C-alpha cells in the first residue's frame, strides 16, 4: 500500500488512503446495520460507551446486556463497557450531557454532513459511502491532546510515568520532539509560557537508564508491537508472534490516530505466523473497551474459546 500526495500537495491519496476510508466506511455501515431507529444518542455515549439501536431500554423480554433478542443492541443503550478510570473522571467533570434522537438513518447521515458532505447514503440499499477523510476527522476525530501529546512538557502523561525509572517517577522519552524543541527554541522564546529549561530536560531524560541498565529506546521497542512486526525496525522476525489476535477500538477515541490500530492489524495480517486477525473499530465509541454489542469480557472469552477449537 502507498500513501501519495493529492493535487493540493498533501498526503490524501493512494491505496493506503483508500484503505483507511474503507475502514471508516465499514465501521459506519456496521453501526447502521446494528442500529434500530429511532436511535437516541447522548454526548457521553459518543465519547465513551457508544450507543446502539434496538428497543427501549428495560423493555420486557429483552436482555439487559445492551442487545435485543434478535441480537441487535437496544436503542439509546450502549453495550456494556469497561471505561478507563481517567475517562470516568472526564465524564464526571462534564456537566453538559446533550441527547438527540434520530428518527431514521438518513437523519443521522444528514447530521454527520452538517458541516460539509463527507458521507453519501443510499436509502434503498442502506449503505453509506465515506468520501472524505477530512470530513471524518473534523466531525468525529479531532485531536484531544495538546502539542506534545503523550510526552508533554511537564511529564504529566501516563506514558511519561510508564517510562520512569527508580530515580524518577516520570521521564521524557520522545526523541523527535526533543529535536524539534532544540531546533526551534529561538521561535518558542516568543511565547509567554516558554521555559528554556525544557530543552535540557528532554536531553537529560533521553539519556536515562533503568536499574538494569536498559536505555529508553530499548524500553520503547519492548513496548511497541510494531518493533517485532515491521521491516522499519531491527526487531522484525526476532520474536515469536502469537497466531491469533483480537483488536477492538472506539473509532472516535481522540488520543491517537486511526492509523495506530489499523497499522497493527495490517502488519499482523502480513506475518506468516499469524493465522487470524479479528479487527474492529467501533462507530460512535471513544476511549473504552469498545464492542458492537454485549460485554467485552464475555466477547473476549468467547473469542479465545473459538480460537482453541
JSON list of C-alpha atoms in Angstrom, two decimals, residues 37-226:
[
{"chain": "A", "resi": 37, "resn": "UNK", "atom": "CA", "xyz": [-34.09, 3.62, 14.54]},
{"chain": "A", "resi": 38, "resn": "UNK", "atom": "CA", "xyz": [-35.33, 5.80, 16.20]},
{"chain": "A", "resi": 39, "resn": "UNK", "atom": "CA", "xyz": [-31.91, 5.98, 17.81]},
{"chain": "A", "resi": 40, "resn": "UNK", "atom": "CA", "xyz": [-31.16, 8.06, 20.91]},
{"chain": "A", "resi": 41, "resn": "UNK", "atom": "CA", "xyz": [-27.63, 9.32, 21.38]},
{"chain": "A", "resi": 42, "resn": "UNK", "atom": "CA", "xyz": [-26.04, 11.32, 24.18]},
{"chain": "A", "resi": 43, "resn": "UNK", "atom": "CA", "xyz": [-22.74, 13.13, 24.10]},
{"chain": "A", "resi": 44, "resn": "UNK", "atom": "CA", "xyz": [-21.29, 10.78, 26.73]},
{"chain": "A", "resi": 45, "resn": "UNK", "atom": "CA", "xyz": [-22.18, 7.74, 24.60]},
{"chain": "A", "resi": 46, "resn": "UNK", "atom": "CA", "xyz": [-20.18, 9.13, 21.69]},
{"chain": "A", "resi": 47, "resn": "UNK", "atom": "CA", "xyz": [-17.19, 9.83, 23.90]},
{"chain": "A", "resi": 48, "resn": "UNK", "atom": "CA", "xyz": [-17.01, 6.55, 25.72]},
{"chain": "A", "resi": 49, "resn": "UNK", "atom": "CA", "xyz": [-19.65, 3.88, 25.57]},
{"chain": "A", "resi": 50, "resn": "UNK", "atom": "CA", "xyz": [-21.13, 4.23, 22.13]},
{"chain": "A", "resi": 51, "resn": "UNK", "atom": "CA", "xyz": [-24.88, 3.86, 21.91]},
{"chain": "A", "resi": 52, "resn": "UNK", "atom": "CA", "xyz": [-26.61, 1.43, 19.62]},
{"chain": "A", "resi": 53, "resn": "UNK", "atom": "CA", "xyz": [-30.02, 0.55, 18.38]},
{"chain": "A", "resi": 54, "resn": "UNK", "atom": "CA", "xyz": [-32.87, -1.73, 19.36]},
{"chain": "A", "resi": 55, "resn": "UNK", "atom": "CA", "xyz": [-35.96, -1.25, 21.52]},
{"chain": "A", "resi": 56, "resn": "UNK", "atom": "CA", "xyz": [-36.40, 0.91, 24.59]},
{"chain": "A", "resi": 57, "resn": "UNK", "atom": "CA", "xyz": [-34.06, 0.07, 27.46]},
{"chain": "A", "resi": 58, "resn": "UNK", "atom": "CA", "xyz": [-35.52, -2.29, 30.02]},
{"chain": "A", "resi": 59, "resn": "UNK", "atom": "CA", "xyz": [-38.32, -3.49, 27.72]},
{"chain": "A", "resi": 60, "resn": "UNK", "atom": "CA", "xyz": [-39.84, -6.72, 28.91]},
{"chain": "A", "resi": 61, "resn": "UNK", "atom": "CA", "xyz": [-38.42, -9.82, 27.28]},
{"chain": "A", "resi": 62, "resn": "UNK", "atom": "CA", "xyz": [-35.15, -8.14, 26.29]},
{"chain": "A", "resi": 63, "resn": "UNK", "atom": "CA", "xyz": [-31.84, -8.88, 27.99]},
{"chain": "A", "resi": 64, "resn": "UNK", "atom": "CA", "xyz": [-30.11, -6.10, 29.93]},
{"chain": "A", "resi": 65, "resn": "UNK", "atom": "CA", "xyz": [-26.74, -6.55, 28.22]},
{"chain": "A", "resi": 66, "resn": "UNK", "atom": "CA", "xyz": [-27.24, -3.94, 25.51]},
{"chain": "A", "resi": 67, "resn": "UNK", "atom": "CA", "xyz": [-28.72, -6.34, 22.95]},
{"chain": "A", "resi": 68, "resn": "UNK", "atom": "CA", "xyz": [-32.23, -7.27, 21.91]},
{"chain": "A", "resi": 69, "resn": "UNK", "atom": "CA", "xyz": [-33.45, -10.88, 21.42]},
{"chain": "A", "resi": 70, "resn": "UNK", "atom": "CA", "xyz": [-32.60, -10.63, 17.72]},
{"chain": "A", "resi": 71, "resn": "UNK", "atom": "CA", "xyz": [-29.00, -9.80, 18.62]},
{"chain": "A", "resi": 72, "resn": "UNK", "atom": "CA", "xyz": [-29.26, -6.07, 17.91]},
{"chain": "A", "resi": 73, "resn": "UNK", "atom": "CA", "xyz": [-28.34, -3.61, 20.68]},
{"chain": "A", "resi": 74, "resn": "UNK", "atom": "CA", "xyz": [-31.11, -1.58, 22.30]},
{"chain": "A", "resi": 75, "resn": "UNK", "atom": "CA", "xyz": [-31.86, 1.98, 21.27]},
{"chain": "A", "resi": 76, "resn": "UNK", "atom": "CA", "xyz": [-30.22, 4.58, 23.46]},
{"chain": "A", "resi": 77, "resn": "UNK", "atom": "CA", "xyz": [-28.33, 1.96, 25.43]},
{"chain": "A", "resi": 78, "resn": "UNK", "atom": "CA", "xyz": [-24.69, 1.12, 24.67]},
{"chain": "A", "resi": 79, "resn": "UNK", "atom": "CA", "xyz": [-23.16, -2.31, 25.08]},
{"chain": "A", "resi": 80, "resn": "UNK", "atom": "CA", "xyz": [-21.60, -2.89, 28.48]},
{"chain": "A", "resi": 81, "resn": "UNK", "atom": "CA", "xyz": [-18.20, -1.21, 28.54]},
{"chain": "A", "resi": 82, "resn": "UNK", "atom": "CA", "xyz": [-15.24, -1.13, 30.89]},
{"chain": "A", "resi": 83, "resn": "UNK", "atom": "CA", "xyz": [-14.33, 2.55, 30.85]},
{"chain": "A", "resi": 84, "resn": "UNK", "atom": "CA", "xyz": [-10.80, 3.53, 31.95]},
{"chain": "A", "resi": 85, "resn": "UNK", "atom": "CA", "xyz": [-10.59, 5.46, 35.23]},
{"chain": "A", "resi": 86, "resn": "UNK", "atom": "CA", "xyz": [-9.28, 8.60, 33.54]},
{"chain": "A", "resi": 87, "resn": "UNK", "atom": "CA", "xyz": [-12.24, 8.53, 31.15]},
{"chain": "A", "resi": 88, "resn": "UNK", "atom": "CA", "xyz": [-14.65, 8.20, 34.08]},
{"chain": "A", "resi": 89, "resn": "UNK", "atom": "CA", "xyz": [-13.12, 11.31, 35.59]},
{"chain": "A", "resi": 90, "resn": "UNK", "atom": "CA", "xyz": [-13.61, 13.20, 32.35]},
{"chain": "A", "resi": 91, "resn": "UNK", "atom": "CA", "xyz": [-17.25, 12.16, 32.26]},
{"chain": "A", "resi": 92, "resn": "UNK", "atom": "CA", "xyz": [-17.80, 13.20, 35.88]},
{"chain": "A", "resi": 93, "resn": "UNK", "atom": "CA", "xyz": [-16.42, 16.62, 35.08]},
{"chain": "A", "resi": 94, "resn": "UNK", "atom": "CA", "xyz": [-18.62, 17.05, 32.06]},
{"chain": "A", "resi": 95, "resn": "UNK", "atom": "CA", "xyz": [-21.88, 18.59, 33.30]},
{"chain": "A", "resi": 96, "resn": "UNK", "atom": "CA", "xyz": [-23.30, 19.09, 29.81]},
{"chain": "A", "resi": 97, "resn": "UNK", "atom": "CA", "xyz": [-24.95, 15.93, 28.53]},
{"chain": "A", "resi": 98, "resn": "UNK", "atom": "CA", "xyz": [-26.80, 16.51, 25.30]},
{"chain": "A", "resi": 99, "resn": "UNK", "atom": "CA", "xyz": [-29.26, 13.97, 23.97]},
{"chain": "A", "resi": 100, "resn": "UNK", "atom": "CA", "xyz": [-30.64, 13.70, 20.48]},
{"chain": "A", "resi": 101, "resn": "UNK", "atom": "CA", "xyz": [-32.94, 11.20, 18.86]},
{"chain": "A", "resi": 102, "resn": "UNK", "atom": "CA", "xyz": [-32.60, 10.37, 15.16]},
{"chain": "A", "resi": 103, "resn": "UNK", "atom": "CA", "xyz": [-35.79, 9.16, 13.52]},
{"chain": "A", "resi": 104, "resn": "UNK", "atom": "CA", "xyz": [-34.05, 7.47, 10.60]},
{"chain": "A", "resi": 105, "resn": "UNK", "atom": "CA", "xyz": [-30.62, 6.58, 9.19]},
{"chain": "A", "resi": 106, "resn": "UNK", "atom": "CA", "xyz": [-30.99, 9.43, 6.71]},
{"chain": "A", "resi": 107, "resn": "UNK", "atom": "CA", "xyz": [-31.46, 11.92, 9.53]},
{"chain": "A", "resi": 108, "resn": "UNK", "atom": "CA", "xyz": [-28.34, 10.58, 11.21]},
{"chain": "A", "resi": 109, "resn": "UNK", "atom": "CA", "xyz": [-26.33, 10.87, 7.99]},
{"chain": "A", "resi": 110, "resn": "UNK", "atom": "CA", "xyz": [-27.61, 14.41, 7.46]},
{"chain": "A", "resi": 111, "resn": "UNK", "atom": "CA", "xyz": [-26.26, 15.30, 10.89]},
{"chain": "A", "resi": 112, "resn": "UNK", "atom": "CA", "xyz": [-22.85, 13.82, 10.02]},
{"chain": "A", "resi": 113, "resn": "UNK", "atom": "CA", "xyz": [-22.85, 16.02, 6.91]},
{"chain": "A", "resi": 114, "resn": "UNK", "atom": "CA", "xyz": [-23.93, 19.11, 8.84]},
{"chain": "A", "resi": 115, "resn": "UNK", "atom": "CA", "xyz": [-20.58, 20.88, 8.38]},
{"chain": "A", "resi": 116, "resn": "UNK", "atom": "CA", "xyz": [-19.98, 19.67, 4.83]},
{"chain": "A", "resi": 117, "resn": "UNK", "atom": "CA", "xyz": [-20.73, 16.49, 2.92]},
{"chain": "A", "resi": 118, "resn": "UNK", "atom": "CA", "xyz": [-18.36, 13.63, 3.56]},
{"chain": "A", "resi": 119, "resn": "UNK", "atom": "CA", "xyz": [-20.80, 10.68, 3.64]},
{"chain": "A", "resi": 120, "resn": "UNK", "atom": "CA", "xyz": [-23.08, 9.56, 0.82]},
{"chain": "A", "resi": 121, "resn": "UNK", "atom": "CA", "xyz": [-26.07, 7.41, 1.72]},
{"chain": "A", "resi": 122, "resn": "UNK", "atom": "CA", "xyz": [-28.31, 5.19, -0.43]},
{"chain": "A", "resi": 123, "resn": "UNK", "atom": "CA", "xyz": [-31.61, 4.79, 1.41]},
{"chain": "A", "resi": 124, "resn": "UNK", "atom": "CA", "xyz": [-32.67, 1.91, -0.86]},
{"chain": "A", "resi": 125, "resn": "UNK", "atom": "CA", "xyz": [-29.67, -0.27, -0.05]},
{"chain": "A", "resi": 126, "resn": "UNK", "atom": "CA", "xyz": [-28.99, 1.18, 3.39]},
{"chain": "A", "resi": 127, "resn": "UNK", "atom": "CA", "xyz": [-25.31, 1.60, 2.51]},
{"chain": "A", "resi": 128, "resn": "UNK", "atom": "CA", "xyz": [-23.13, 4.57, 3.40]},
{"chain": "A", "resi": 129, "resn": "UNK", "atom": "CA", "xyz": [-20.04, 5.61, 1.44]},
{"chain": "A", "resi": 130, "resn": "UNK", "atom": "CA", "xyz": [-17.32, 7.72, 3.07]},
{"chain": "A", "resi": 131, "resn": "UNK", "atom": "CA", "xyz": [-15.80, 10.10, 0.54]},
{"chain": "A", "resi": 132, "resn": "UNK", "atom": "CA", "xyz": [-13.58, 12.35, 2.67]},
{"chain": "A", "resi": 133, "resn": "UNK", "atom": "CA", "xyz": [-11.09, 11.64, 5.43]},
{"chain": "A", "resi": 134, "resn": "UNK", "atom": "CA", "xyz": [-11.05, 15.34, 6.26]},
{"chain": "A", "resi": 135, "resn": "UNK", "atom": "CA", "xyz": [-14.78, 15.34, 6.92]},
{"chain": "A", "resi": 136, "resn": "UNK", "atom": "CA", "xyz": [-14.50, 12.33, 9.22]},
{"chain": "A", "resi": 137, "resn": "UNK", "atom": "CA", "xyz": [-11.67, 13.91, 11.23]},
{"chain": "A", "resi": 138, "resn": "UNK", "atom": "CA", "xyz": [-13.45, 17.25, 11.60]},
{"chain": "A", "resi": 139, "resn": "UNK", "atom": "CA", "xyz": [-16.76, 15.70, 12.65]},
{"chain": "A", "resi": 140, "resn": "UNK", "atom": "CA", "xyz": [-15.68, 12.63, 14.62]},
{"chain": "A", "resi": 141, "resn": "UNK", "atom": "CA", "xyz": [-11.99, 12.59, 15.47]},
{"chain": "A", "resi": 142, "resn": "UNK", "atom": "CA", "xyz": [-10.47, 15.95, 16.31]},
{"chain": "A", "resi": 143, "resn": "UNK", "atom": "CA", "xyz": [-7.27, 15.66, 18.34]},
{"chain": "A", "resi": 144, "resn": "UNK", "atom": "CA", "xyz": [-7.91, 15.56, 22.07]},
{"chain": "A", "resi": 145, "resn": "UNK", "atom": "CA", "xyz": [-4.35, 16.13, 23.30]},
{"chain": "A", "resi": 146, "resn": "UNK", "atom": "CA", "xyz": [-2.25, 19.29, 23.22]},
{"chain": "A", "resi": 147, "resn": "UNK", "atom": "CA", "xyz": [1.06, 19.56, 21.39]},
{"chain": "A", "resi": 148, "resn": "UNK", "atom": "CA", "xyz": [3.45, 17.04, 22.89]},
{"chain": "A", "resi": 149, "resn": "UNK", "atom": "CA", "xyz": [0.59, 14.57, 23.33]},
{"chain": "A", "resi": 150, "resn": "UNK", "atom": "CA", "xyz": [1.92, 11.51, 25.18]},
{"chain": "A", "resi": 151, "resn": "UNK", "atom": "CA", "xyz": [5.22, 13.17, 26.13]},
{"chain": "A", "resi": 152, "resn": "UNK", "atom": "CA", "xyz": [4.11, 16.60, 27.28]},
{"chain": "A", "resi": 153, "resn": "UNK", "atom": "CA", "xyz": [6.48, 19.25, 28.55]},
{"chain": "A", "resi": 154, "resn": "UNK", "atom": "CA", "xyz": [5.64, 18.78, 32.25]},
{"chain": "A", "resi": 155, "resn": "UNK", "atom": "CA", "xyz": [5.88, 14.96, 32.21]},
{"chain": "A", "resi": 156, "resn": "UNK", "atom": "CA", "xyz": [2.28, 14.60, 33.41]},
{"chain": "A", "resi": 157, "resn": "UNK", "atom": "CA", "xyz": [1.02, 11.98, 30.95]},
{"chain": "A", "resi": 158, "resn": "UNK", "atom": "CA", "xyz": [0.63, 8.32, 31.87]},
{"chain": "A", "resi": 159, "resn": "UNK", "atom": "CA", "xyz": [3.22, 7.48, 29.23]},
{"chain": "A", "resi": 160, "resn": "UNK", "atom": "CA", "xyz": [5.78, 9.71, 30.96]},
{"chain": "A", "resi": 161, "resn": "UNK", "atom": "CA", "xyz": [5.22, 7.64, 34.09]},
{"chain": "A", "resi": 162, "resn": "UNK", "atom": "CA", "xyz": [5.42, 4.41, 32.11]},
{"chain": "A", "resi": 163, "resn": "UNK", "atom": "CA", "xyz": [8.97, 5.27, 31.11]},
{"chain": "A", "resi": 164, "resn": "UNK", "atom": "CA", "xyz": [10.02, 6.49, 34.54]},
{"chain": "A", "resi": 165, "resn": "UNK", "atom": "CA", "xyz": [12.72, 4.64, 36.50]},
{"chain": "A", "resi": 166, "resn": "UNK", "atom": "CA", "xyz": [13.80, 4.12, 40.09]},
{"chain": "A", "resi": 167, "resn": "UNK", "atom": "CA", "xyz": [15.15, 7.65, 40.35]},
{"chain": "A", "resi": 168, "resn": "UNK", "atom": "CA", "xyz": [12.35, 9.47, 38.51]},
{"chain": "A", "resi": 169, "resn": "UNK", "atom": "CA", "xyz": [8.64, 8.66, 38.56]},
{"chain": "A", "resi": 170, "resn": "UNK", "atom": "CA", "xyz": [8.21, 10.20, 35.08]},
{"chain": "A", "resi": 171, "resn": "UNK", "atom": "CA", "xyz": [10.59, 10.85, 32.19]},
{"chain": "A", "resi": 172, "resn": "UNK", "atom": "CA", "xyz": [10.55, 12.40, 28.74]},
{"chain": "A", "resi": 173, "resn": "UNK", "atom": "CA", "xyz": [11.04, 9.80, 26.00]},
{"chain": "A", "resi": 174, "resn": "UNK", "atom": "CA", "xyz": [10.21, 11.35, 22.60]},
{"chain": "A", "resi": 175, "resn": "UNK", "atom": "CA", "xyz": [13.48, 11.99, 20.75]},
{"chain": "A", "resi": 176, "resn": "UNK", "atom": "CA", "xyz": [11.75, 13.59, 17.75]},
{"chain": "A", "resi": 177, "resn": "UNK", "atom": "CA", "xyz": [10.00, 16.11, 19.99]},
{"chain": "A", "resi": 178, "resn": "UNK", "atom": "CA", "xyz": [13.28, 16.76, 21.79]},
{"chain": "A", "resi": 179, "resn": "UNK", "atom": "CA", "xyz": [14.97, 17.54, 18.47]},
{"chain": "A", "resi": 180, "resn": "UNK", "atom": "CA", "xyz": [12.17, 19.89, 17.41]},
{"chain": "A", "resi": 181, "resn": "UNK", "atom": "CA", "xyz": [12.32, 21.78, 20.70]},
{"chain": "A", "resi": 182, "resn": "UNK", "atom": "CA", "xyz": [16.08, 22.25, 20.40]},
{"chain": "A", "resi": 183, "resn": "UNK", "atom": "CA", "xyz": [15.93, 23.23, 16.72]},
{"chain": "A", "resi": 184, "resn": "UNK", "atom": "CA", "xyz": [13.11, 25.75, 17.13]},
{"chain": "A", "resi": 185, "resn": "UNK", "atom": "CA", "xyz": [13.74, 27.19, 20.58]},
{"chain": "A", "resi": 186, "resn": "UNK", "atom": "CA", "xyz": [14.51, 30.64, 19.11]},
{"chain": "A", "resi": 187, "resn": "UNK", "atom": "CA", "xyz": [10.91, 30.71, 17.83]},
{"chain": "A", "resi": 188, "resn": "UNK", "atom": "CA", "xyz": [9.37, 29.31, 21.01]},
{"chain": "A", "resi": 189, "resn": "UNK", "atom": "CA", "xyz": [11.08, 32.01, 23.11]},
{"chain": "A", "resi": 190, "resn": "UNK", "atom": "CA", "xyz": [8.42, 34.42, 21.86]},
{"chain": "A", "resi": 191, "resn": "UNK", "atom": "CA", "xyz": [5.73, 32.59, 23.82]},
{"chain": "A", "resi": 192, "resn": "UNK", "atom": "CA", "xyz": [4.99, 33.74, 27.37]},
{"chain": "A", "resi": 193, "resn": "UNK", "atom": "CA", "xyz": [4.86, 30.20, 28.77]},
{"chain": "A", "resi": 194, "resn": "UNK", "atom": "CA", "xyz": [8.14, 29.05, 27.21]},
{"chain": "A", "resi": 195, "resn": "UNK", "atom": "CA", "xyz": [10.80, 27.78, 29.59]},
{"chain": "A", "resi": 196, "resn": "UNK", "atom": "CA", "xyz": [14.28, 27.30, 28.19]},
{"chain": "A", "resi": 197, "resn": "UNK", "atom": "CA", "xyz": [14.96, 24.53, 30.71]},
{"chain": "A", "resi": 198, "resn": "UNK", "atom": "CA", "xyz": [12.56, 22.26, 28.76]},
{"chain": "A", "resi": 199, "resn": "UNK", "atom": "CA", "xyz": [15.17, 21.59, 26.07]},
{"chain": "A", "resi": 200, "resn": "UNK", "atom": "CA", "xyz": [17.71, 20.42, 28.64]},
{"chain": "A", "resi": 201, "resn": "UNK", "atom": "CA", "xyz": [15.06, 18.37, 30.48]},
{"chain": "A", "resi": 202, "resn": "UNK", "atom": "CA", "xyz": [14.31, 16.34, 27.36]},
{"chain": "A", "resi": 203, "resn": "UNK", "atom": "CA", "xyz": [18.01, 15.88, 26.56]},
{"chain": "A", "resi": 204, "resn": "UNK", "atom": "CA", "xyz": [18.82, 14.65, 30.05]},
{"chain": "A", "resi": 205, "resn": "UNK", "atom": "CA", "xyz": [15.83, 12.32, 30.29]},
{"chain": "A", "resi": 206, "resn": "UNK", "atom": "CA", "xyz": [16.63, 10.63, 26.99]},
{"chain": "A", "resi": 207, "resn": "UNK", "atom": "CA", "xyz": [19.97, 9.58, 28.44]},
{"chain": "A", "resi": 208, "resn": "UNK", "atom": "CA", "xyz": [18.44, 7.87, 31.48]},
{"chain": "A", "resi": 209, "resn": "UNK", "atom": "CA", "xyz": [18.57, 4.11, 32.04]},
{"chain": "A", "resi": 210, "resn": "UNK", "atom": "CA", "xyz": [16.67, 1.86, 34.43]},
{"chain": "A", "resi": 211, "resn": "UNK", "atom": "CA", "xyz": [18.26, -0.14, 37.27]},
{"chain": "A", "resi": 212, "resn": "UNK", "atom": "CA", "xyz": [19.06, -2.95, 34.81]},
{"chain": "A", "resi": 213, "resn": "UNK", "atom": "CA", "xyz": [20.95, -0.54, 32.58]},
{"chain": "A", "resi": 214, "resn": "UNK", "atom": "CA", "xyz": [18.27, -0.57, 29.85]},
{"chain": "A", "resi": 215, "resn": "UNK", "atom": "CA", "xyz": [18.07, 2.66, 27.88]},
{"chain": "A", "resi": 216, "resn": "UNK", "atom": "CA", "xyz": [14.83, 4.43, 26.94]},
{"chain": "A", "resi": 217, "resn": "UNK", "atom": "CA", "xyz": [14.87, 3.48, 23.27]},
{"chain": "A", "resi": 218, "resn": "UNK", "atom": "CA", "xyz": [15.18, -0.22, 24.11]},
{"chain": "A", "resi": 219, "resn": "UNK", "atom": "CA", "xyz": [12.30, 0.09, 26.56]},
{"chain": "A", "resi": 220, "resn": "UNK", "atom": "CA", "xyz": [10.17, 1.77, 23.89]},
{"chain": "A", "resi": 221, "resn": "UNK", "atom": "CA", "xyz": [10.99, -1.03, 21.46]},
{"chain": "A", "resi": 222, "resn": "UNK", "atom": "CA", "xyz": [9.85, -3.56, 24.06]},
{"chain": "A", "resi": 223, "resn": "UNK", "atom": "CA", "xyz": [6.55, -1.69, 24.44]},
{"chain": "A", "resi": 224, "resn": "UNK", "atom": "CA", "xyz": [5.92, -1.27, 20.70]},
{"chain": "A", "resi": 225, "resn": "UNK", "atom": "CA", "xyz": [4.42, -4.34, 18.93]},
{"chain": "A", "resi": 226, "resn": "UNK", "atom": "CA", "xyz": [5.38, -2.90, 15.55]}
]
